[in-house]
Short mmCIF file of C-alpha atoms in Angstrom, two decimals:
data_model
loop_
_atom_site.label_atom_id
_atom_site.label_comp_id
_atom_site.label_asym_id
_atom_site.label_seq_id
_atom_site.Cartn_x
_atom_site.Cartn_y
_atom_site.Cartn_z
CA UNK Z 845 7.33 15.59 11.87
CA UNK Z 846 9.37 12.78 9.80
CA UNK Z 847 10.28 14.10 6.12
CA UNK Z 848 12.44 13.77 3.46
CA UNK Z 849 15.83 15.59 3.66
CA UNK Z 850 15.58 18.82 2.21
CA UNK Z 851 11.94 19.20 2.35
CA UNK Z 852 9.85 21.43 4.63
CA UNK Z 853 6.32 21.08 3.64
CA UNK Z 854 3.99 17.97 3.07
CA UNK Z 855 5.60 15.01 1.13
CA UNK Z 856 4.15 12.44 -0.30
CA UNK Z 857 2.95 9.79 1.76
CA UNK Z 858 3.09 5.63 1.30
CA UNK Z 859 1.08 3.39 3.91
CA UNK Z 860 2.36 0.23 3.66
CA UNK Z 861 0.50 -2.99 5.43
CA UNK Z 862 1.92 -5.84 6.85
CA UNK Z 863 1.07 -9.37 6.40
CA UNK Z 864 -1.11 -11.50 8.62
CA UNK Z 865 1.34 -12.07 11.89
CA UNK Z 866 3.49 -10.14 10.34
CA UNK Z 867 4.93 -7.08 12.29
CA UNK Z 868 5.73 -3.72 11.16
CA UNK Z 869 9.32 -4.05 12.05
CA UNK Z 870 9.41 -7.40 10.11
CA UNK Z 871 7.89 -6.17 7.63
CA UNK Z 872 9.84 -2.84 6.62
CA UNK Z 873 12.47 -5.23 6.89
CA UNK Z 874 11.51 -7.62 4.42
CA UNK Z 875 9.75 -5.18 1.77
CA UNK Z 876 12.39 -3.20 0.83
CA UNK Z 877 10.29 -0.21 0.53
CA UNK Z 878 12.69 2.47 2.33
CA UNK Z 879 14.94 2.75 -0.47
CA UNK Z 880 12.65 3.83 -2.68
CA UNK Z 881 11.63 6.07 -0.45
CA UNK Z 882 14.64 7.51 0.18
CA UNK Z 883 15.41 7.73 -3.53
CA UNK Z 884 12.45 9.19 -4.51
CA UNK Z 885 11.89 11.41 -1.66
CA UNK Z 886 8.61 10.27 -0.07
CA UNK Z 887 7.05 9.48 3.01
CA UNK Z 888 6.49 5.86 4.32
CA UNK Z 889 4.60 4.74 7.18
CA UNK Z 890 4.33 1.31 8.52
CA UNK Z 891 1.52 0.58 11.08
CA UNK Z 892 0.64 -2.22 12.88
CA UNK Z 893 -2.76 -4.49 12.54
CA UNK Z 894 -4.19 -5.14 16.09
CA UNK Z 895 -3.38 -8.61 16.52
CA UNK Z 896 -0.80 -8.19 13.28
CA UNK Z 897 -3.81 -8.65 11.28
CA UNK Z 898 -6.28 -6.39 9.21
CA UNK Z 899 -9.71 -7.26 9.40
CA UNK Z 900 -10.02 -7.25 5.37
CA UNK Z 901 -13.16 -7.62 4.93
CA UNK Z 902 -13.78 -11.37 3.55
CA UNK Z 903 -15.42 -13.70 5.04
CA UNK Z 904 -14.13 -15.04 8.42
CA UNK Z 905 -13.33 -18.64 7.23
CA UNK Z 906 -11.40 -17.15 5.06
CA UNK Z 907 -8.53 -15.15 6.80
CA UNK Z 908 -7.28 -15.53 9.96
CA UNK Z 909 -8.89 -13.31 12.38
CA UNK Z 910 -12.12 -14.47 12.96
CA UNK Z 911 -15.38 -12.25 14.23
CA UNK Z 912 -14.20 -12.70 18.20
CA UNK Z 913 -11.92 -9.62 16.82
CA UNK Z 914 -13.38 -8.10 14.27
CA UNK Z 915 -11.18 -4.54 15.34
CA UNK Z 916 -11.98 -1.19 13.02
CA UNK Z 917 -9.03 -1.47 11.23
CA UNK Z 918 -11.01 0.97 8.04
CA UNK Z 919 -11.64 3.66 10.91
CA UNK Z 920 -7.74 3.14 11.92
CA UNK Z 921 -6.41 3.70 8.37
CA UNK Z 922 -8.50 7.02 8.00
CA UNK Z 923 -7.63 8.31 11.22
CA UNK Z 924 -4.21 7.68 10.33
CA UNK Z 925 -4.19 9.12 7.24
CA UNK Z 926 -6.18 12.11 8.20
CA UNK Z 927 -3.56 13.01 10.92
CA UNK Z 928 -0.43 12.67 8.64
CA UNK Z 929 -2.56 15.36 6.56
CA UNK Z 930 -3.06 17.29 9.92
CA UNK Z 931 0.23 17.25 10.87
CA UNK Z 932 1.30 18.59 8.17
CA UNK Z 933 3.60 15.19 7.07
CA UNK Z 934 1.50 13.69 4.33
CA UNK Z 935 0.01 16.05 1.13
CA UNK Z 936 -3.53 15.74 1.60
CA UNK Z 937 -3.58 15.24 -2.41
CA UNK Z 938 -0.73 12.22 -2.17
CA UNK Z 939 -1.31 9.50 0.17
CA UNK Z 940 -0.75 5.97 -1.32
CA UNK Z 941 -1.85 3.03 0.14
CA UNK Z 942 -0.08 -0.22 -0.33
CA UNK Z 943 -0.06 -3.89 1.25
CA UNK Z 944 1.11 -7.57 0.66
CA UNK Z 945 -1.14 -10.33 1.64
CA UNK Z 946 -3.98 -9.62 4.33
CA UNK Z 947 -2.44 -6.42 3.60
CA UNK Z 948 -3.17 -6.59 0.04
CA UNK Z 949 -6.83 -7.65 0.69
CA UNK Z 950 -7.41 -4.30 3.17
CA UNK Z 951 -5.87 -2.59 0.70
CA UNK Z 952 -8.93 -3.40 -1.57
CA UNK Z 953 -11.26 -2.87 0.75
CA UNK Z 954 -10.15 0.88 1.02
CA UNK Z 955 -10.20 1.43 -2.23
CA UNK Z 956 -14.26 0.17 -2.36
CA UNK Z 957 -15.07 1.86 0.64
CA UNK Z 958 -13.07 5.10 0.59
CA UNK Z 959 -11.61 5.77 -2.72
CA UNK Z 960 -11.33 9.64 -1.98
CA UNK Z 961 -9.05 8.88 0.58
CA UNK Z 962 -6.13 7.80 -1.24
CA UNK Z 963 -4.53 8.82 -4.64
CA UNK Z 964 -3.54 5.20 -5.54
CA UNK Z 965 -3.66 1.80 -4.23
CA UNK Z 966 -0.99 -1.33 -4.81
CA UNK Z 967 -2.50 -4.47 -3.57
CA UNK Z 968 0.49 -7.69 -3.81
CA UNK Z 969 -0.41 -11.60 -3.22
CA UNK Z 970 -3.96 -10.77 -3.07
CA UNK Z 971 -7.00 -11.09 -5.36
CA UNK Z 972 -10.27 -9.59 -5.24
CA UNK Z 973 -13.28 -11.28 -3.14
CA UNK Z 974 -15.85 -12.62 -5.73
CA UNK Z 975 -18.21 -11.26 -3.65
CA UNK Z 976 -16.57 -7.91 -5.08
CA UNK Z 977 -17.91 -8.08 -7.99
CA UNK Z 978 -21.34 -7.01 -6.46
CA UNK Z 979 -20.34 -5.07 -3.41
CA UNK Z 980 -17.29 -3.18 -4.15
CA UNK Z 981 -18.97 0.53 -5.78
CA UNK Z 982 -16.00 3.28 -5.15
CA UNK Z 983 -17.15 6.78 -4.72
CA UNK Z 984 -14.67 7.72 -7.95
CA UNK Z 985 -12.38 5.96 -10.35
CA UNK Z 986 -9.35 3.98 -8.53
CA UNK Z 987 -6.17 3.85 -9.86
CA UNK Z 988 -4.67 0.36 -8.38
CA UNK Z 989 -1.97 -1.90 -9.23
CA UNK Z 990 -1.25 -5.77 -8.65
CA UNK Z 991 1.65 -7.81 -8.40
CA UNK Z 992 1.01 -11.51 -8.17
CA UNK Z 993 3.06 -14.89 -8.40
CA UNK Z 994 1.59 -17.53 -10.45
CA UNK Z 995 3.10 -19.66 -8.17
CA UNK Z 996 1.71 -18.49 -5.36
CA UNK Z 997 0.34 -21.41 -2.98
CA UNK Z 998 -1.30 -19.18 -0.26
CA UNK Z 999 -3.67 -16.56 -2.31
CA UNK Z 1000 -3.56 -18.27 -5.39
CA UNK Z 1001 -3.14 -16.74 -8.48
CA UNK Z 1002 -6.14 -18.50 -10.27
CA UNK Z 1003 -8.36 -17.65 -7.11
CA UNK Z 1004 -9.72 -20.14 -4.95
CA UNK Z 1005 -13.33 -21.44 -3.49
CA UNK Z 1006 -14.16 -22.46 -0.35
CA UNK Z 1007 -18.12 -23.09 0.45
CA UNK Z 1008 -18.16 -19.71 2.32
CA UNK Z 1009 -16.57 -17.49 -0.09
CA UNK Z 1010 -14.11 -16.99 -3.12
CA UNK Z 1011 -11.38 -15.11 -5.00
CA UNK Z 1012 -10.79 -14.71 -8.30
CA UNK Z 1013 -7.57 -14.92 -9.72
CA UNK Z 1014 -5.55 -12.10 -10.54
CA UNK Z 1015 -6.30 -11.25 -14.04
CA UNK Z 1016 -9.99 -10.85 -13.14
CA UNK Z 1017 -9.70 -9.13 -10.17
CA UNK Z 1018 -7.48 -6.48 -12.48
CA UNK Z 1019 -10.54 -6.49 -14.82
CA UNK Z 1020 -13.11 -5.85 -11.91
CA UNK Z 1021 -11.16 -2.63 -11.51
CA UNK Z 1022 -11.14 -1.60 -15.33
CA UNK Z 1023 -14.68 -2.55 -15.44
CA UNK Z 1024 -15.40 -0.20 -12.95
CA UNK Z 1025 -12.99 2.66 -13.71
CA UNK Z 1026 -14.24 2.07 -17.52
CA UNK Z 1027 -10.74 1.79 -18.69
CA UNK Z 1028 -10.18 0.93 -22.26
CA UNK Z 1029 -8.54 -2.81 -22.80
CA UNK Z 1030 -5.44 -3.48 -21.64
CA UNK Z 1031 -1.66 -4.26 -23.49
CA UNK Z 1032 0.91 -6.30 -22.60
CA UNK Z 1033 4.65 -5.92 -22.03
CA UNK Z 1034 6.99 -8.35 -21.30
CA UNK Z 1035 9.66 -6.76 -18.77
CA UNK Z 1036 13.52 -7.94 -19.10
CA UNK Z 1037 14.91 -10.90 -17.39
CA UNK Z 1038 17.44 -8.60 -15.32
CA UNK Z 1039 17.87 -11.88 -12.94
CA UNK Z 1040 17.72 -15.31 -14.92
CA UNK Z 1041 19.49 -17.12 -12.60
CA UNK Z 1042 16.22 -16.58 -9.76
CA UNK Z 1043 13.91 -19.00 -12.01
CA UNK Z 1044 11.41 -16.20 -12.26
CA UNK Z 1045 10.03 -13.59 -15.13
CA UNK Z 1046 7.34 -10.82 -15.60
CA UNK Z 1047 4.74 -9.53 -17.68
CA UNK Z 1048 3.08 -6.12 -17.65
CA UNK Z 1049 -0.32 -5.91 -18.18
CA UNK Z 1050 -2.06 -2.06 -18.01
CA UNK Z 1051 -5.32 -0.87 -18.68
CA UNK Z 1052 -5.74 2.63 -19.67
CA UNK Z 1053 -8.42 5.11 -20.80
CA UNK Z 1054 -9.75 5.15 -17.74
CA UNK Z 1055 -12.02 7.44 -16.52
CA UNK Z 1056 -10.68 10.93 -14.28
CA UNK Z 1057 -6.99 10.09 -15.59
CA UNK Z 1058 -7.06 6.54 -13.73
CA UNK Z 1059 -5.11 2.99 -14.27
CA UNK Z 1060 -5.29 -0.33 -13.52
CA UNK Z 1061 -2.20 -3.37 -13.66
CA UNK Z 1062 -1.45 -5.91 -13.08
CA UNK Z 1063 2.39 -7.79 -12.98
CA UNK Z 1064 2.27 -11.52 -13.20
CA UNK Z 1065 5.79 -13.49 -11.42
CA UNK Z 1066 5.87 -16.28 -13.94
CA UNK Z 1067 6.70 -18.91 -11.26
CA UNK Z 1068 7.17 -16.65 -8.44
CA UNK Z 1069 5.51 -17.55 -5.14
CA UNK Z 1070 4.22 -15.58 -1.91
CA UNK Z 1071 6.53 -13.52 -2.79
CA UNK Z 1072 7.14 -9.78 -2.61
CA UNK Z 1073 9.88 -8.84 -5.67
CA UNK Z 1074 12.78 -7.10 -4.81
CA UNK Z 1075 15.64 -6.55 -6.89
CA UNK Z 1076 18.48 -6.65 -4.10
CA UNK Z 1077 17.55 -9.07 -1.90
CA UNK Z 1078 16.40 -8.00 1.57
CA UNK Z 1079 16.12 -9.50 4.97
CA UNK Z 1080 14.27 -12.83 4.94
CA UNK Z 1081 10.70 -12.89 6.15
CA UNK Z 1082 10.94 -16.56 8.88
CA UNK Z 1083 8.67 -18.04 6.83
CA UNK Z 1084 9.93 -16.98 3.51
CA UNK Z 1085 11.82 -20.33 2.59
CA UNK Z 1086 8.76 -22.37 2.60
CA UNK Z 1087 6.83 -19.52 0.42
CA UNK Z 1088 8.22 -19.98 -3.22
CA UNK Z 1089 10.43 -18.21 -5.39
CA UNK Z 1090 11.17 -14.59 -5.13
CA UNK Z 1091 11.70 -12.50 -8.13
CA UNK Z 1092 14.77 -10.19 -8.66
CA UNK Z 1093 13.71 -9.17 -12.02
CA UNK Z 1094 11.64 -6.07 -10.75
CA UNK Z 1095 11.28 -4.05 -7.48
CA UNK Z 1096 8.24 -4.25 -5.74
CA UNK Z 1097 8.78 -0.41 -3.95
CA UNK Z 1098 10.30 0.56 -7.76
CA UNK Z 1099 7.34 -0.56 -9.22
CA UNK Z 1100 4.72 0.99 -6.61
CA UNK Z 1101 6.22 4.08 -6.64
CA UNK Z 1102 5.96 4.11 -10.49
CA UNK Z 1103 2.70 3.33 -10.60
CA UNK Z 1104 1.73 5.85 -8.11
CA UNK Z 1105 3.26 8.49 -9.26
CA UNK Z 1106 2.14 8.78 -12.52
CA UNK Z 1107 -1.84 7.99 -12.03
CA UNK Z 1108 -1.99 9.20 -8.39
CA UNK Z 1109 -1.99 12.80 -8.57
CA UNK Z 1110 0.40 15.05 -9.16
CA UNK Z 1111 4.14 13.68 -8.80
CA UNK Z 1112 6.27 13.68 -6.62
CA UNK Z 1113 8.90 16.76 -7.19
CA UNK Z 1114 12.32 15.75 -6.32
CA UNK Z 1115 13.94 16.97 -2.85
CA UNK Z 1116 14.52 21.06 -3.34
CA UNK Z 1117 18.27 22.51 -3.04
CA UNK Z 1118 18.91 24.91 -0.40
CA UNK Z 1119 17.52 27.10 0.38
CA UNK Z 1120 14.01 25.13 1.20
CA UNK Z 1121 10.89 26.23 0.39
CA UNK Z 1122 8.61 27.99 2.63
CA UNK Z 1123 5.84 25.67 4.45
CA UNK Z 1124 2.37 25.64 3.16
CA UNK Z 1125 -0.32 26.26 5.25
CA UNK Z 1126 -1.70 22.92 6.89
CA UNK Z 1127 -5.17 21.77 4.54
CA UNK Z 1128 -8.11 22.87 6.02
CA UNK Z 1129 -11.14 20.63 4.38
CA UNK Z 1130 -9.93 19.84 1.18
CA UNK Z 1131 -7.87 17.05 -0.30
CA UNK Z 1132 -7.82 13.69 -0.73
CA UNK Z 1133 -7.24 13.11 3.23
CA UNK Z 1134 -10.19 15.39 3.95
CA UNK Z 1135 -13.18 14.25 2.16
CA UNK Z 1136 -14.61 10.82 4.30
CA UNK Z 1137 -17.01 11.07 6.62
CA UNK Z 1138 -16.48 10.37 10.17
CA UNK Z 1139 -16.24 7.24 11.90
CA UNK Z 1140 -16.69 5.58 14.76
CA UNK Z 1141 -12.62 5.06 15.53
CA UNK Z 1142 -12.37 8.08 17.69
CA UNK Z 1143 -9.43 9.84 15.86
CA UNK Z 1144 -11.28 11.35 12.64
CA UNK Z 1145 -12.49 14.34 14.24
CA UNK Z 1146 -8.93 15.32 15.02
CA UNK Z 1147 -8.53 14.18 18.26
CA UNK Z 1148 -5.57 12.22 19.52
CA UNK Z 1149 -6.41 8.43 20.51
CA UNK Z 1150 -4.47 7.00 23.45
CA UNK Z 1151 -0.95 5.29 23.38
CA UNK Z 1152 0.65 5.69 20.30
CA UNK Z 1153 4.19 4.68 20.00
CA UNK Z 1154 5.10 5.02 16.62
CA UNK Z 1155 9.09 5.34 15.44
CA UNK Z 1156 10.58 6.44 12.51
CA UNK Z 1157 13.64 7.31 10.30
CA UNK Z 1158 14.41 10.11 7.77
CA UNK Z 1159 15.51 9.43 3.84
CA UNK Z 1160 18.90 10.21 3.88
CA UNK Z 1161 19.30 9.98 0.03
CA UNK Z 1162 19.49 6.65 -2.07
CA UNK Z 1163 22.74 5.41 -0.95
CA UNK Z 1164 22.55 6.12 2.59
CA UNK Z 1165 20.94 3.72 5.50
CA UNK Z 1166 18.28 5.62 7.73
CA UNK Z 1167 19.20 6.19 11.05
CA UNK Z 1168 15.86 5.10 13.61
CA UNK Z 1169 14.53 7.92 16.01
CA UNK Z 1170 11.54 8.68 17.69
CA UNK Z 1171 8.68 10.97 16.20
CA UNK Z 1172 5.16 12.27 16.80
CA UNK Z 1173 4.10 11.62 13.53
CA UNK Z 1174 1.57 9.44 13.25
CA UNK Z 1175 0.88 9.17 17.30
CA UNK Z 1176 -2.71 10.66 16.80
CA UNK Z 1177 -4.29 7.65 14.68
CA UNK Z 1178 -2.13 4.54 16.14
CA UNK Z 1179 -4.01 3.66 18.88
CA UNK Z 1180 -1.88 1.05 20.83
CA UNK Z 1181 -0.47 0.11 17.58
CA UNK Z 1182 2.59 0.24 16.20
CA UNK Z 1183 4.00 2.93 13.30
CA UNK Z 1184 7.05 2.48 11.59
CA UNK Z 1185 7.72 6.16 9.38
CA UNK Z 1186 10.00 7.03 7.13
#
């Protein structure tokens, strides 16, 4: 079991989703998540798309794996977060789901098809199919957040057409949500220019009054490209040169965290002093992890698919590096995929 220090019961729980050919490793890497996990004292998990891909859900000709591998990557995602619930790693109540790119896109398509699943959703450098705006009917209210560079040149922040399918751009794929969640309209703030020198600036936009305590917003990178922000800068990504400029301004695991927090169920408490509290019982059928129905991936009734090699590292506190090890954690949803945990 992979937790934060000082905690002996579930944590809260972040899945974070690689890019298209990104992987995991690359990835964690890149995104800068693990300090805010180590800060705040959550969980974050890093699995692998089969064929570093997620089969988002748009049309074929427009991502890059086509129908010869379609792959159950919605059936992957609940087993895995089921058995991080099972385990007794993730709070059935608190599992996050968050993704850049492709990522970003099956990130979206979790939050139409199984909105009980997670508490909050963060989908960066990706807008919302148009075909969305008739097919994508959550089972409850979803509390999701974007971050998106105007500059972008890959998922384009305006949207783009192709004669087999369409985005929109960013604003309306924030209003799709608030439509849906029947939020109230949303405000604007512009956030400080902690970085001028990185040719970049952002704007809060957040939609509240939504229905069952939901959100929705939205952070435009004036200028910024395919682009994850990150306020310290973090390992380059190979093809990060050619993909625009990269805001320092804001923190992209900061900023999820924040969001989630606050309209994903209850927060996060921070780390307990000595001694630790006793361990809850594991949930039984309850919980955000524990409402779906079963599918067809082989893991959601419990059972432990084959040949899972997941890793992982503990928070050691927000100054301190992780150290890597080996862990069980996720093993029972991974398939022959990759898990990166910390």
């Amino acid at each position: 079991m992979v937790t934060p220090d000082g905690v002996t019961t579930t944590a809260p729980t972040v899945i974070a989703l690689h890019g298209a050919a990104q992987t995991p490793e690359s990835f964690r890497a890149y995104f800068g998540l693990d300090a805010a996990a180590a800060k705040h004292g959550f969980v974050a998990v890093y699995p692998e798309g089969e064929g570093r891909t997620w089969n988002d859900g748009r049309p074929a000709a427009m991502r890059l794996k086509m129908m010869l591998r379609p792959g159950d990557d919605v059936g992957f995602l609940v087993a895995l977060a089921r058995r991080l619930a099972v385990d007794g790693i993730a709070d059935p109540n608190r599992i996050y789901l968050t993704g850049i790119s492709n990522g970003g896109f099956m990130v979206q398509r979790m939050a139409c098809e199984y909105a009980e699943l997670f508490a909050a959703y963060s989908a960066i450098m990706s807008t919302a199919p148009a075909n969305y705006k008739e097919e994508c009917q959550p089972s409850k209210p979803v509390s999701i957040q974007f971050i998106h560079g105007t500059a972008d040149s890959v998922i384009g922040y305006a949207g783009f057409w192709t004669p087999l399918g369409s985005t929109l751009s960013a604003p309306d794929s924030a209003r799709l949500y608030a439509a849906l969640d029947g939020c109230g309209p949303a405000t604007s703030t512009k956030l400080p220019d902690l970085a001028p020198d990185d040719g970049t600036t952002a704007e809060l936009r957040r939609w509240e009054g939504c229905r069952d305590g939901s959100a929705v917003e939205l952070i435009t990178i004036e200028r910024g490209g395919h682009q994850s922000p990150a306020m310290v800068e973090t390992k380059p990504d190979l093809a990060t040169p050619f993909l625009g400029l990269r805001s320092h301004d804001i923190d992209a695991g900061e900023e999820i965290w924040r969001f989630m927090s606050v309209y994903g169920g209850v927060p996060a408490a921070a780390a307990p002093a000595a001694p630790p509290r006793k361990p809850k019982p594991k949930p039984t059928g309850s919980g955000a992890a524990a409402k779906p129905p079963a599918t067809n991936s082989g893991a959601a009734d419990g059972s432990k698919p084959a040949e899972a090699k997941p890793t992982a590292a503990k928070p050691q506190g927000a100054n301190a590096a992780p150290p890597t090890a080996s862990a069980g954690a996720a093993s029972g949803a991974a398939g022959q995929r990759g898990i990166s945990a910390q």
